[in-house]
Tab-separated table of C-alpha atoms in Angstrom:
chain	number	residue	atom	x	y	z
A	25	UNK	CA	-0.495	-87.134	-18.705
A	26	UNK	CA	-0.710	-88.738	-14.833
A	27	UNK	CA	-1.675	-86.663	-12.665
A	28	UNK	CA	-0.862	-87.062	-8.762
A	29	UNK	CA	-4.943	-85.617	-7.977
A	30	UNK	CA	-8.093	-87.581	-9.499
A	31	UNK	CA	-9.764	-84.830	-10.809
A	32	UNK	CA	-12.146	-86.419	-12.713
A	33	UNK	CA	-13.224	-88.360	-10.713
A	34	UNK	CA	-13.420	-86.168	-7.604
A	35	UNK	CA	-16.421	-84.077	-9.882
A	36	UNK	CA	-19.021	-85.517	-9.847
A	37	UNK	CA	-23.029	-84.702	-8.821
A	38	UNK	CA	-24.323	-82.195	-6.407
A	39	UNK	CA	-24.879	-82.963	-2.755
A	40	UNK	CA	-26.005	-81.054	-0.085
A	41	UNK	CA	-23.362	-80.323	2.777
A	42	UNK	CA	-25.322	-78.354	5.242
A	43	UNK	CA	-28.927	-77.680	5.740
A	44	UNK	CA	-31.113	-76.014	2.991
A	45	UNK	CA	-30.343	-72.207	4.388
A	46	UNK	CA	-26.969	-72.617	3.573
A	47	UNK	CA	-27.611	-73.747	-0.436
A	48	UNK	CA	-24.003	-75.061	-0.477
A	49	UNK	CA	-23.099	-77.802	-3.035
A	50	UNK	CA	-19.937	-79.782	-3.356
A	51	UNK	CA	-19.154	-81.264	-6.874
A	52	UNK	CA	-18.213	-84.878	-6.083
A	53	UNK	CA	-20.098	-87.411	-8.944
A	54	UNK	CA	-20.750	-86.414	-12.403
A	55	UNK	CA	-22.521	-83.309	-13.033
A	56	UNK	CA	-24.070	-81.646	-16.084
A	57	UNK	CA	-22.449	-78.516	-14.864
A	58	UNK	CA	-22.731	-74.590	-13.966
A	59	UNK	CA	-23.395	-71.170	-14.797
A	60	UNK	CA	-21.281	-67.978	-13.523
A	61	UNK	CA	-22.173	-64.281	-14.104
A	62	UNK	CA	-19.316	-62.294	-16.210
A	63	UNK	CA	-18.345	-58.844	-15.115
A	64	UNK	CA	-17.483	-55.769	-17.222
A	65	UNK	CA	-16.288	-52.948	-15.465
A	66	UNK	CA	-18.869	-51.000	-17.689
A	67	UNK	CA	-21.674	-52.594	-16.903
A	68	UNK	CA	-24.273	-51.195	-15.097
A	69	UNK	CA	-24.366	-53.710	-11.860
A	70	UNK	CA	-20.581	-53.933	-12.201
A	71	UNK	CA	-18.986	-53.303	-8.517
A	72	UNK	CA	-16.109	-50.981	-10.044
A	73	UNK	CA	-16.061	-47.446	-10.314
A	74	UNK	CA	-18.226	-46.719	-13.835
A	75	UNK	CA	-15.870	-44.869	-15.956
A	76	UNK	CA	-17.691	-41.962	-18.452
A	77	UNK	CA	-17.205	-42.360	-22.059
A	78	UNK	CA	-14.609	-44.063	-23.796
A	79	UNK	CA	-11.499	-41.703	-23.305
A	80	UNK	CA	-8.453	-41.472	-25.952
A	81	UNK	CA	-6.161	-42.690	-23.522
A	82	UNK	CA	-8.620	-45.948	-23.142
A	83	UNK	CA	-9.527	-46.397	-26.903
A	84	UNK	CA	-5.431	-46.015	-26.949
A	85	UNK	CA	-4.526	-49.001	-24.123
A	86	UNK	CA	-7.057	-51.259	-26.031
A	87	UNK	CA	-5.469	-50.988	-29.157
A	88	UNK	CA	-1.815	-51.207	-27.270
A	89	UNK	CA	-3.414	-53.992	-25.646
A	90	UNK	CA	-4.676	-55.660	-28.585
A	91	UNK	CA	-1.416	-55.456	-30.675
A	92	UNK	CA	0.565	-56.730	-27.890
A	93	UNK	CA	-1.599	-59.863	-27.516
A	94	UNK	CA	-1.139	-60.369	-31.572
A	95	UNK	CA	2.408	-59.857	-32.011
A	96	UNK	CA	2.434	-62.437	-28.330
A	97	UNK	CA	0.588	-65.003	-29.846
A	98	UNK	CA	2.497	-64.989	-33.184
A	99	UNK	CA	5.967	-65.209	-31.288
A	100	UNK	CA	4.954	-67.962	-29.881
A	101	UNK	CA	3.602	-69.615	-33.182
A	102	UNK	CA	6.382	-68.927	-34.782
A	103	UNK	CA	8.935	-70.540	-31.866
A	104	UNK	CA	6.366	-73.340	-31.823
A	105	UNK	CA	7.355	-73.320	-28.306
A	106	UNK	CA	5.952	-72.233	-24.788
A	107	UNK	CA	8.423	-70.723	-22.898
A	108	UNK	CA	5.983	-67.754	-21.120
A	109	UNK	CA	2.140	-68.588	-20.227
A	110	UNK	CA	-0.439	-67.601	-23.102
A	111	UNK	CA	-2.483	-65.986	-21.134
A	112	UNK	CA	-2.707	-62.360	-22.108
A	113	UNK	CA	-2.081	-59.268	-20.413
A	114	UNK	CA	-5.853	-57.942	-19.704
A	115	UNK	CA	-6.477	-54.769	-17.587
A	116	UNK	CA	-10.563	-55.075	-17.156
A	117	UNK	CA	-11.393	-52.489	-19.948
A	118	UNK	CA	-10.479	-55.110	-22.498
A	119	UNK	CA	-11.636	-57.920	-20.867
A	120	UNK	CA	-14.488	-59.743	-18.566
A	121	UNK	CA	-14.259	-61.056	-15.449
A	122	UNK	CA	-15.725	-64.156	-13.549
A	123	UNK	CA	-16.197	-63.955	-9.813
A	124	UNK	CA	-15.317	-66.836	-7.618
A	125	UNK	CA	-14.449	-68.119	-4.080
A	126	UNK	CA	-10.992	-69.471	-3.129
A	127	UNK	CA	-10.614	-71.349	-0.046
A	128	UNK	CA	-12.227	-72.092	3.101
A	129	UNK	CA	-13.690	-69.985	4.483
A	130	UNK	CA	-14.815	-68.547	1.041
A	131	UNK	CA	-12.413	-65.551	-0.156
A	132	UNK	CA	-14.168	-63.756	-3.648
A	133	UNK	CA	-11.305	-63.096	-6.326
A	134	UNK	CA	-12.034	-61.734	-9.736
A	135	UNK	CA	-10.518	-63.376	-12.389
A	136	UNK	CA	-10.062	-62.218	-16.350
A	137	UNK	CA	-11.486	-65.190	-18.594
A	138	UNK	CA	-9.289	-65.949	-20.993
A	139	UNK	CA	-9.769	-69.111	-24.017
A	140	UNK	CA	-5.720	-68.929	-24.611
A	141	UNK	CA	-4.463	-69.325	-21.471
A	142	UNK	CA	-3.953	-73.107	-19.829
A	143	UNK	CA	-3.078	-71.723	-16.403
A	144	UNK	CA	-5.330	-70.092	-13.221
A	145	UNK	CA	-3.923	-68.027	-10.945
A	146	UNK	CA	-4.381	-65.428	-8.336
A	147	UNK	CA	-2.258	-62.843	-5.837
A	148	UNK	CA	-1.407	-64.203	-2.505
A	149	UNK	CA	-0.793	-63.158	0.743
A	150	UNK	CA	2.226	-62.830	2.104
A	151	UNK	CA	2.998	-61.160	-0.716
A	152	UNK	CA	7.054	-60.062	-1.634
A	153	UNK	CA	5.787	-57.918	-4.444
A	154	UNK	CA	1.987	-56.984	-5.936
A	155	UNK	CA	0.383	-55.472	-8.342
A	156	UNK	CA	-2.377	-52.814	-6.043
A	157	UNK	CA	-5.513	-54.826	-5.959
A	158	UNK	CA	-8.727	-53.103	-5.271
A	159	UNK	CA	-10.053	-55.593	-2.616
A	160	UNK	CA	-7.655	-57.938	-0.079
A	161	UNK	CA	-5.187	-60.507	-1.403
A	162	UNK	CA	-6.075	-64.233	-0.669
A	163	UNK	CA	-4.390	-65.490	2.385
A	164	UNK	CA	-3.256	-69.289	2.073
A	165	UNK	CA	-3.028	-69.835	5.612
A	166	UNK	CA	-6.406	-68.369	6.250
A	167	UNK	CA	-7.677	-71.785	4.182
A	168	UNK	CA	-8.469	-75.092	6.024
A	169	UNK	CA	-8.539	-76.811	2.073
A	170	UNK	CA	-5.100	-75.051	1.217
A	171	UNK	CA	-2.549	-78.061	0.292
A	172	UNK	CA	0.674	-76.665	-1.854
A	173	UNK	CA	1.836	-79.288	-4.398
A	174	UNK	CA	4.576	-81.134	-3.692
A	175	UNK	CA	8.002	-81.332	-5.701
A	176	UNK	CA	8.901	-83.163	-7.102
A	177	UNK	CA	5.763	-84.474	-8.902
A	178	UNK	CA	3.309	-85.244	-11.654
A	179	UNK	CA	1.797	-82.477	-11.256
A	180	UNK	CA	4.860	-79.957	-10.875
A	181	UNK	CA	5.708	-81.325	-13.964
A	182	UNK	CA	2.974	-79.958	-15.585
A	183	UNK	CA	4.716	-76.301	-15.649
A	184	UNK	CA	7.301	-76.050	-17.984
A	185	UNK	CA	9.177	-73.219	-15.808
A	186	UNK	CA	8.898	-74.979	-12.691
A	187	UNK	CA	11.707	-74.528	-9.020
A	188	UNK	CA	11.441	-76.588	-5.971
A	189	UNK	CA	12.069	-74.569	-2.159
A	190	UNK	CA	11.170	-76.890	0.833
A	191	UNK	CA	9.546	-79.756	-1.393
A	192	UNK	CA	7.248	-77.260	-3.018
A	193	UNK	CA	6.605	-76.489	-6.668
A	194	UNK	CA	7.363	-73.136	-7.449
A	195	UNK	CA	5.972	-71.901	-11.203
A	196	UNK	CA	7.000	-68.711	-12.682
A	197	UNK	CA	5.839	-67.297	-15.772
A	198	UNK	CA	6.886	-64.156	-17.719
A	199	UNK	CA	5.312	-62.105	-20.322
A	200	UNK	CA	6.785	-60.151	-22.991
A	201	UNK	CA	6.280	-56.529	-22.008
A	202	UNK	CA	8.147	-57.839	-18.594
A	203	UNK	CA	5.295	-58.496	-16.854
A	204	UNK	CA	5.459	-61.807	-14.651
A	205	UNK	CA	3.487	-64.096	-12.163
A	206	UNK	CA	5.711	-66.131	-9.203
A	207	UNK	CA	4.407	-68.221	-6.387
A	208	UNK	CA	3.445	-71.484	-5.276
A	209	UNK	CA	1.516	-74.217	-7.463
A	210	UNK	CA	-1.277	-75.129	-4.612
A	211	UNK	CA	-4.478	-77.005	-4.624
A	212	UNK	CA	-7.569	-76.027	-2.884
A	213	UNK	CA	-11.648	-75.669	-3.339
A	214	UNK	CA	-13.062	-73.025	-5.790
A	215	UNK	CA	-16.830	-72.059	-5.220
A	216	UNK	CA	-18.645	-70.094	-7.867
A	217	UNK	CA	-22.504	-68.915	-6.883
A	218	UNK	CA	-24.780	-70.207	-9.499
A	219	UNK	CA	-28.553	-70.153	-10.632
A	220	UNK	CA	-30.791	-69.752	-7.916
A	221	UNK	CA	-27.976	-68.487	-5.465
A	222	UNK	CA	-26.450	-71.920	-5.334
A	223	UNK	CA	-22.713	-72.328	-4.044
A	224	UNK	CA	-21.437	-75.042	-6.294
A	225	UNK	CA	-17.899	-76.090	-4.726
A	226	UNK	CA	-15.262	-77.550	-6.703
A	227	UNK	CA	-12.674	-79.336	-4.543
A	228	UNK	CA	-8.773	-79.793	-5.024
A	229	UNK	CA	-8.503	-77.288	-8.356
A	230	UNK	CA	-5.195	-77.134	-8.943
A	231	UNK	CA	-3.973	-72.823	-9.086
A	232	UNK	CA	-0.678	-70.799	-8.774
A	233	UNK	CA	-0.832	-68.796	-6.250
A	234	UNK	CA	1.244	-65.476	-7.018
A	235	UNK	CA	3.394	-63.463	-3.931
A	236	UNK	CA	5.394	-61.830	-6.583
A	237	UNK	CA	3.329	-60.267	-9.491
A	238	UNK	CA	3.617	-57.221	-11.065
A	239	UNK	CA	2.674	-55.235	-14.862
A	240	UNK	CA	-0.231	-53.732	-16.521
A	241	UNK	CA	-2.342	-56.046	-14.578
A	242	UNK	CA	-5.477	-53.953	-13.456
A	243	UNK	CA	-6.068	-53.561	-9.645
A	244	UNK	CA	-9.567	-54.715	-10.595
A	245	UNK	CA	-8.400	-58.058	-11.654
A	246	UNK	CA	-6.858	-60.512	-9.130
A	247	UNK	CA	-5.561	-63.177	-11.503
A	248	UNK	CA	-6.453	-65.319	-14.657
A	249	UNK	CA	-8.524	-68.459	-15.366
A	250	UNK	CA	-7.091	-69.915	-18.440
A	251	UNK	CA	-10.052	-71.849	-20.614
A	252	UNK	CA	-7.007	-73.587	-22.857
A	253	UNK	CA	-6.658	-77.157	-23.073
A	254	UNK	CA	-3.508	-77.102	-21.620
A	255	UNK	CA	-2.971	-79.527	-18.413
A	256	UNK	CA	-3.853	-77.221	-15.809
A	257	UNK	CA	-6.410	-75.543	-17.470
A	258	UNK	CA	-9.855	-74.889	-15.666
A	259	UNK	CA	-11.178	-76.785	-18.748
A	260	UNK	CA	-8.994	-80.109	-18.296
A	261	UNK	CA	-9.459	-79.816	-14.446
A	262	UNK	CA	-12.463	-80.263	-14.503
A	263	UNK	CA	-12.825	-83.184	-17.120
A	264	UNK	CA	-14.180	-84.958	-19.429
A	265	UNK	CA	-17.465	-85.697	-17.071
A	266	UNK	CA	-18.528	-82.365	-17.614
A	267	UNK	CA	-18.660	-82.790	-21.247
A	268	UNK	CA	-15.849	-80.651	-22.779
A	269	UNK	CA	-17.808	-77.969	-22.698
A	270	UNK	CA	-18.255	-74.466	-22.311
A	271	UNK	CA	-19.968	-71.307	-23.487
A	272	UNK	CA	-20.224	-67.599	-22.579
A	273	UNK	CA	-22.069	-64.536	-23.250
A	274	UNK	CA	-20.910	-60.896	-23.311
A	275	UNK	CA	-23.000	-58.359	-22.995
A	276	UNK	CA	-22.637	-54.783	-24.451
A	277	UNK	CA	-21.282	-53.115	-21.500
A	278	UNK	CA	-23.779	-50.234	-21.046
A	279	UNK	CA	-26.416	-52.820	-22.407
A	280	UNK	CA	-29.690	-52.316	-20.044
A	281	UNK	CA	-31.188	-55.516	-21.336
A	282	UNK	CA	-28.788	-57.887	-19.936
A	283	UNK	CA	-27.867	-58.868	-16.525
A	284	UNK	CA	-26.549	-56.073	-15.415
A	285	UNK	CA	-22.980	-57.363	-15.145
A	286	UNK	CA	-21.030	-58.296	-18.144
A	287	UNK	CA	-23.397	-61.602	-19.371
A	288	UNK	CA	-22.657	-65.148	-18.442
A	289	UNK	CA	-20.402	-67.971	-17.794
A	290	UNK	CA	-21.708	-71.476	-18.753
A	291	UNK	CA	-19.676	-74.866	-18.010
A	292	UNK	CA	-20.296	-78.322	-18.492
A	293	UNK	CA	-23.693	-80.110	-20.205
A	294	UNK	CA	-25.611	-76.811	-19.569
A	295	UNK	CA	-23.659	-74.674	-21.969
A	296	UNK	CA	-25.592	-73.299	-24.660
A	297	UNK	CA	-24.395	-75.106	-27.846
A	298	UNK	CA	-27.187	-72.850	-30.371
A	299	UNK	CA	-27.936	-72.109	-33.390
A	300	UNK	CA	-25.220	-72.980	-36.572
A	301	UNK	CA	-21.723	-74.131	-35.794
A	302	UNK	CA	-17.983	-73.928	-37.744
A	303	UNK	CA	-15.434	-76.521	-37.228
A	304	UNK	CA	-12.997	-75.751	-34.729
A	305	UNK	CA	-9.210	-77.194	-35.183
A	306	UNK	CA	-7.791	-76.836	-31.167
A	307	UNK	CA	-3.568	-76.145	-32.306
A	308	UNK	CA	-1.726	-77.866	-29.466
A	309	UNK	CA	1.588	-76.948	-29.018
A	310	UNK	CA	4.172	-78.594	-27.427
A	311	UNK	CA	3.081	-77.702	-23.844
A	312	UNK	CA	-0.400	-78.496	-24.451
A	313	UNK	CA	-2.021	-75.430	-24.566
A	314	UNK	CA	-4.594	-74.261	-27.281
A	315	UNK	CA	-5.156	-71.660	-29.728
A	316	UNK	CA	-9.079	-72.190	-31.103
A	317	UNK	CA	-8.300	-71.547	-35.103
A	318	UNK	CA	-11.626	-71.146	-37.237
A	319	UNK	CA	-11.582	-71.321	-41.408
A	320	UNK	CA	-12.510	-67.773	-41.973
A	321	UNK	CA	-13.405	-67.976	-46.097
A	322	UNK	CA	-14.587	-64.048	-46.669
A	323	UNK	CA	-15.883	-61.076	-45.364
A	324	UNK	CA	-19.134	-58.712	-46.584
A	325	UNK	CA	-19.791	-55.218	-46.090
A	326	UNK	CA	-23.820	-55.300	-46.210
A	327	UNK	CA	-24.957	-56.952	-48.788
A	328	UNK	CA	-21.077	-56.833	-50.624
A	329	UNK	CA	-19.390	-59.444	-50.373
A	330	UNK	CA	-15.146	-58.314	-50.330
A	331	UNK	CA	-12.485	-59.755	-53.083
A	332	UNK	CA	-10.204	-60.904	-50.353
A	333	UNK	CA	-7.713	-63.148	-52.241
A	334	UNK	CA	-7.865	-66.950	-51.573
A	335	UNK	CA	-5.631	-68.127	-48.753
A	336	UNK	CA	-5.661	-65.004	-47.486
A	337	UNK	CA	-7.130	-66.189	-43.646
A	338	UNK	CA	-5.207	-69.957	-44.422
A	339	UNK	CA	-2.388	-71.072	-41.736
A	340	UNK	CA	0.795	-71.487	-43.449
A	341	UNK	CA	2.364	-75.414	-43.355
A	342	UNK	CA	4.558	-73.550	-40.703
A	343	UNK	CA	1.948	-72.791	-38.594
A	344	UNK	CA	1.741	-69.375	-38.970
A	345	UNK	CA	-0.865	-67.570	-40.232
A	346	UNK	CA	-4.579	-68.441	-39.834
A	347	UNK	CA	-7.732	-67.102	-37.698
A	348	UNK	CA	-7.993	-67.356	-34.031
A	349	UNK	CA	-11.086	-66.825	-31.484
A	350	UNK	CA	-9.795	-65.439	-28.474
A	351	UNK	CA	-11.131	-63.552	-25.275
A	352	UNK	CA	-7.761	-61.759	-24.411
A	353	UNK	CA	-7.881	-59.113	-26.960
A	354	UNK	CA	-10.771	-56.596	-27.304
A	355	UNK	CA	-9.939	-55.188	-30.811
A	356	UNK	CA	-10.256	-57.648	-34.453
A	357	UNK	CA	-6.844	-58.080	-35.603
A	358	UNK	CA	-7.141	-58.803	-39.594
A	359	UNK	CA	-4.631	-59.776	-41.965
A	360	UNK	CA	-3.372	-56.182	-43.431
A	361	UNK	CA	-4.682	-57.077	-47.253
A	362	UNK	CA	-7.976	-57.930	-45.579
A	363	UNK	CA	-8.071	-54.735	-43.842
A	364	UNK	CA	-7.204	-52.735	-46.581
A	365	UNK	CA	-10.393	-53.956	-48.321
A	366	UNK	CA	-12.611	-53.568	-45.190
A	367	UNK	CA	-11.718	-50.115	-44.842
A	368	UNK	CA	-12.281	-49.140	-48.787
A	369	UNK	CA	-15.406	-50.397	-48.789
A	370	UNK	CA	-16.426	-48.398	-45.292
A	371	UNK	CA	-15.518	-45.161	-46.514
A	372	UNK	CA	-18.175	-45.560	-49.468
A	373	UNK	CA	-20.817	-46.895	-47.720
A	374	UNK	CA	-20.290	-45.255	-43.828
A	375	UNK	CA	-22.852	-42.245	-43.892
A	376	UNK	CA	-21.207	-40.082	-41.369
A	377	UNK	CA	-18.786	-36.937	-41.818
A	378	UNK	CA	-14.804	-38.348	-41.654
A	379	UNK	CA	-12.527	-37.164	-39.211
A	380	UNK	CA	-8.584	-36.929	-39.857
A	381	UNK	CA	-5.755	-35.459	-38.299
A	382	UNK	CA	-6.884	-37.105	-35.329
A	383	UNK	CA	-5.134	-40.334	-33.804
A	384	UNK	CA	-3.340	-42.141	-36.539
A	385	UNK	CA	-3.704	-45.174	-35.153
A	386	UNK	CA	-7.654	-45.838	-35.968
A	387	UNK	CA	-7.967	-46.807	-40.375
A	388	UNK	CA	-11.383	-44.667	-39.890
A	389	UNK	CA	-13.011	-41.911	-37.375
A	390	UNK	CA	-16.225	-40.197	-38.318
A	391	UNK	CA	-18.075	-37.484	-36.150
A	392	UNK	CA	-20.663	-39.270	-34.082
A	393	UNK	CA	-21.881	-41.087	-30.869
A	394	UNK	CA	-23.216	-44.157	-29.973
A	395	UNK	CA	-26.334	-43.890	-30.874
A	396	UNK	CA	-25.060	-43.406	-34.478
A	397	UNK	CA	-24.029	-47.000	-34.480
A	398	UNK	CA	-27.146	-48.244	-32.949
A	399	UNK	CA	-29.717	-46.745	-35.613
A	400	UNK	CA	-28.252	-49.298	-38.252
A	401	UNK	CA	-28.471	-46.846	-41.255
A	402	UNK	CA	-25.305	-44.924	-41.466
A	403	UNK	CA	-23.115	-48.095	-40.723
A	404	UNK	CA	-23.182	-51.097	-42.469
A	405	UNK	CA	-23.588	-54.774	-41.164
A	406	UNK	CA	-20.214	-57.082	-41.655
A	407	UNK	CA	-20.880	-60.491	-42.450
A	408	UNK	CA	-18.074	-62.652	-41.345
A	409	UNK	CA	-18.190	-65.843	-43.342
A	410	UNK	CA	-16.990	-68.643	-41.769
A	411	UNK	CA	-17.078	-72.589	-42.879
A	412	UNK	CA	-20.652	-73.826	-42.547
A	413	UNK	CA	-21.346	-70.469	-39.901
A	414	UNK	CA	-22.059	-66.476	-41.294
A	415	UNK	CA	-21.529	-64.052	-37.777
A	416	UNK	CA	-22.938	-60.775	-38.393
A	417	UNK	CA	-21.196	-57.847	-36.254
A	418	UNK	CA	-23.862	-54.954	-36.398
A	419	UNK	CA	-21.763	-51.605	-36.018
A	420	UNK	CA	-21.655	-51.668	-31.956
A	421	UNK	CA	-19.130	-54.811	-32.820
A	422	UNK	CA	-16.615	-53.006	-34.476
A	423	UNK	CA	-16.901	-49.356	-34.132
A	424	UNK	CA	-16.422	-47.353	-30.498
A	425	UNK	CA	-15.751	-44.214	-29.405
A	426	UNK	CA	-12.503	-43.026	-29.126
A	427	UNK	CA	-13.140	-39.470	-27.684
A	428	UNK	CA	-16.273	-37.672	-27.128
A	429	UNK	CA	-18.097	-37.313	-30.427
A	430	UNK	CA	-15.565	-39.266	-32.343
A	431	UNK	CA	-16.008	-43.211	-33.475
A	432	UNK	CA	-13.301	-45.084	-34.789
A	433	UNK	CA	-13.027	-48.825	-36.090
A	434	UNK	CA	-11.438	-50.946	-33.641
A	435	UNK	CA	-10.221	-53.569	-35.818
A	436	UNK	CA	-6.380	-53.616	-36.660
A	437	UNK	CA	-4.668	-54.372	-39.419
A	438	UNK	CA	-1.435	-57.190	-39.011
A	439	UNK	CA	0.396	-59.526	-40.997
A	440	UNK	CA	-0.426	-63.461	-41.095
A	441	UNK	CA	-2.208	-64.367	-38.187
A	442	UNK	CA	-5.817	-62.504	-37.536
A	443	UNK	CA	-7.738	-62.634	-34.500
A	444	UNK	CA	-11.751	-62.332	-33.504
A	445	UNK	CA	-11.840	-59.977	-30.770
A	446	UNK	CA	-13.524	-59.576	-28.128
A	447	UNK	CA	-15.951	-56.576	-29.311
A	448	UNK	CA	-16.805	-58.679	-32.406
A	449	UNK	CA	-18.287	-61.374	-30.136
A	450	UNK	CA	-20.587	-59.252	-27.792
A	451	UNK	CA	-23.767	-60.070	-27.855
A	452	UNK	CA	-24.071	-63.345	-29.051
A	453	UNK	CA	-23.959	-66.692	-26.960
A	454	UNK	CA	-20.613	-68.513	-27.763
A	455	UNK	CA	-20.024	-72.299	-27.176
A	456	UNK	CA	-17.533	-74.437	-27.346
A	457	UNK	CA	-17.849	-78.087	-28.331
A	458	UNK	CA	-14.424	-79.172	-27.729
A	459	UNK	CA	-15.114	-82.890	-28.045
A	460	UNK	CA	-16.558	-82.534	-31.385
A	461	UNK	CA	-14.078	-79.449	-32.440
A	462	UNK	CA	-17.644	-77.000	-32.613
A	463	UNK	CA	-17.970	-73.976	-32.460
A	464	UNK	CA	-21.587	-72.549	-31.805
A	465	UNK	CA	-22.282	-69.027	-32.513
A	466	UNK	CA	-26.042	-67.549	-31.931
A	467	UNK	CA	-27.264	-64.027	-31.771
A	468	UNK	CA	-28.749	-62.686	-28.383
A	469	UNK	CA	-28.806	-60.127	-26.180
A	470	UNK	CA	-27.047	-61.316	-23.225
């Protein structure tokens, strides 16, 4: 698709723009890439207030959460249309964040990472309506590198709900609790801080920026950056001289072996691409944006391995159906037949005492605590068995507590399409090999 700004070729190797002090870097020749430091709000550097444990109400918005972002995604399937962005609705419990810069000077948003979405954006100043934001709004016209995007063009054309008001590009995107994003499609330099405290600048990065927001959103969160393959995407911004590639890591949040904040971020030639890979088939739809499906063949419960019927995990030749990896919904959403397994096989082999009468949204609750899942020897392993890749999820991957004292499964159980969740991935280094369709999964403490 033409595009008015040349993106690719505008990145491009580091050079120094100041003196040495100032360790700034401006991507302007090709570049291997960079590393950013995820954020959970749980973590135990995390700048947010630390919560205690895992309330009902919380283990309660990540299921709503997680539902919503099914039943979303399969709408949209189903329409094989994009008429609302696919970026999901993520207040910070169920999701990580990535700290940048906007602007110059520098202004620090936090932004959810998200694989479906094809679109970045963040609140603005002056702002007709906003979501409460826990730290100040970025103001355009504080920004010497702020340049809104002109309409018509190429680039305006890239948004499929799109307005023009004094030759600029308006976007506006909707989600389906009523939720919404409005503002101006703009272009300006984003700066993350990399290894060794390096500010690695990224010039002209095309972003919406949003004076009339509001939802769920979480006033932790200032916006999205979408990971999609769609046109606008921080992936296809940045190009194909930075490899098509990508990886991340996310950390157990109350993990005291990892960074302290939430794991990391990883674009470009540095990503980890480790251990054993599965094919990856990126679904474009008509828009351009991209769900990441995976051939998921069967699923064991320690050494067992489940008699899921064949085809049960296959996309249907209308699209529907199939297995998704996705970083927009915390909870494992499995086909219902799946499930139903799963959970028979738990109950005989899960060495704790049950609960019931509790919430009736959990398939199983058992008396117990963290630590419970951490010994390894009253909950079982799951071996997910992908083609060419096994991912084991040890019991901190898809159990959590849902009250004091109380554990519940957080996986789901929905019809056709099924989705790997956030929880399942945690500690293990992800990458994504999008010019080869790989998908590298290792196991690490990140």
């Amino acid at each position: 698709m033409a595009r008015t700004l040349p993106l690719a070729q505008l990145l491009c190797i580091f050079f120094l723009l100041a003196t040495s002090t100032s360790r700034q870097i401006n991507l302007k020749t090709p570049y291997k890439g960079f590393t950013g430091t995820l954020i959970h709000r749980d973590a135990p550097l995390s700048p947010f207030p630390k919560p205690g444990a895992m309330s009902l109400n919380r283990w309660i918005s990540s299921y709503d959460h997680s539902v919503s972002r099914h039943n979303y995604i399969e709408s949209l399937i189903n329409q094989n249309q994009l008429e609302i962005i696919k970026s999901p609705l993520v207040p910070n419990v169920n999701s990580y964040l990535m700290k940048l810069s906007v602007g110059t000077p520098l202004h620090d948003v936090y932004l959810s990472i998200d694989t479906g979405s094809s679109f970045i954006w963040t609140q603005c100043l002056p702002c007709n309506h906003c979501y409460p934001q826990q730290y100040p709004l970025f103001d355009p016209h504080k920004s010497s590198t702020y340049d809104p995007v002109a309409c018509p063009s190429n680039l305006c054309a890239d948004l499929h709900k799109r307005s023009c008001h004094e030759n600029k590009c308006i976007y506006s995107y909707s989600y389906n609790d009523q939720s919404y994003t409005r503002g101006y499609l703009a272009s300006d330099t984003f700066t993350v801080t990399s290894e060794n405290n390096k500010l690695i600048s990224v010039p002209n990065m095309i972003f919406g920026c949003g004076d009339d927001n509001g939802g769920i959103f979480s006033y932790r969160e200032a916006g999205i950056l979408g990971l999609g393959g769609g046109p606008l995407s921080l992936v296809t911004q940045l190009g194909p001289d930075m490899g098509w590639q990508f990886s991340y890591c996310f950390a157990l949040p109350d993990s005291q072996n990892s960074s302290g904040y939430g794991g990391e971020f990883i674009f470009g030639r540095d990503a980890k691409l480790h251990g054993d890979y599965t094919p990856m088939i990126a679904n474009r739809n008509e828009f351009g944006s991209v769900y990441y499906y995976l051939t998921l063949n069967g699923i064991s419960v320690g050494d067992e391995q489940l008699s899921i019927p064949p085809g049960t995990f296959d996309r249907k030749s209308d699209g529907t159906g199939g297995v998704i990896i996705d970083s927009g919904a915390k909870f494992t959403i499995l086909h219902y037949s799946a499930l139903d397994l799963l959970t028979k096989s738990l109950r005989n082999a899960i060495k704790l005492e049950p609960v019931t009468g509790g919430s009736d949204m959990a398939a199983l609750c058992y008396k117990g605590g963290k630590k419970d899942l951490e010994a390894g020897t009253k909950v079982p392993n799951l071996t997910f068995h992908f083609s060419n890749l096994d991912i084991v999820l040890h019991p901190v991957n898809y159990f959590d507590e849902e009250a004091s004292g109380v554990i519940c499964l957080t996986m789901v159980a929905k019809n056709d399409l099924s989705i790997f969740g956030i929880m399942a991935q945690q500690n293990k280094n992800i990458g994504y090999d999008l010019e080869n369709q790989r998908l590298y999964v290792s196991h690490v403490d990140c």
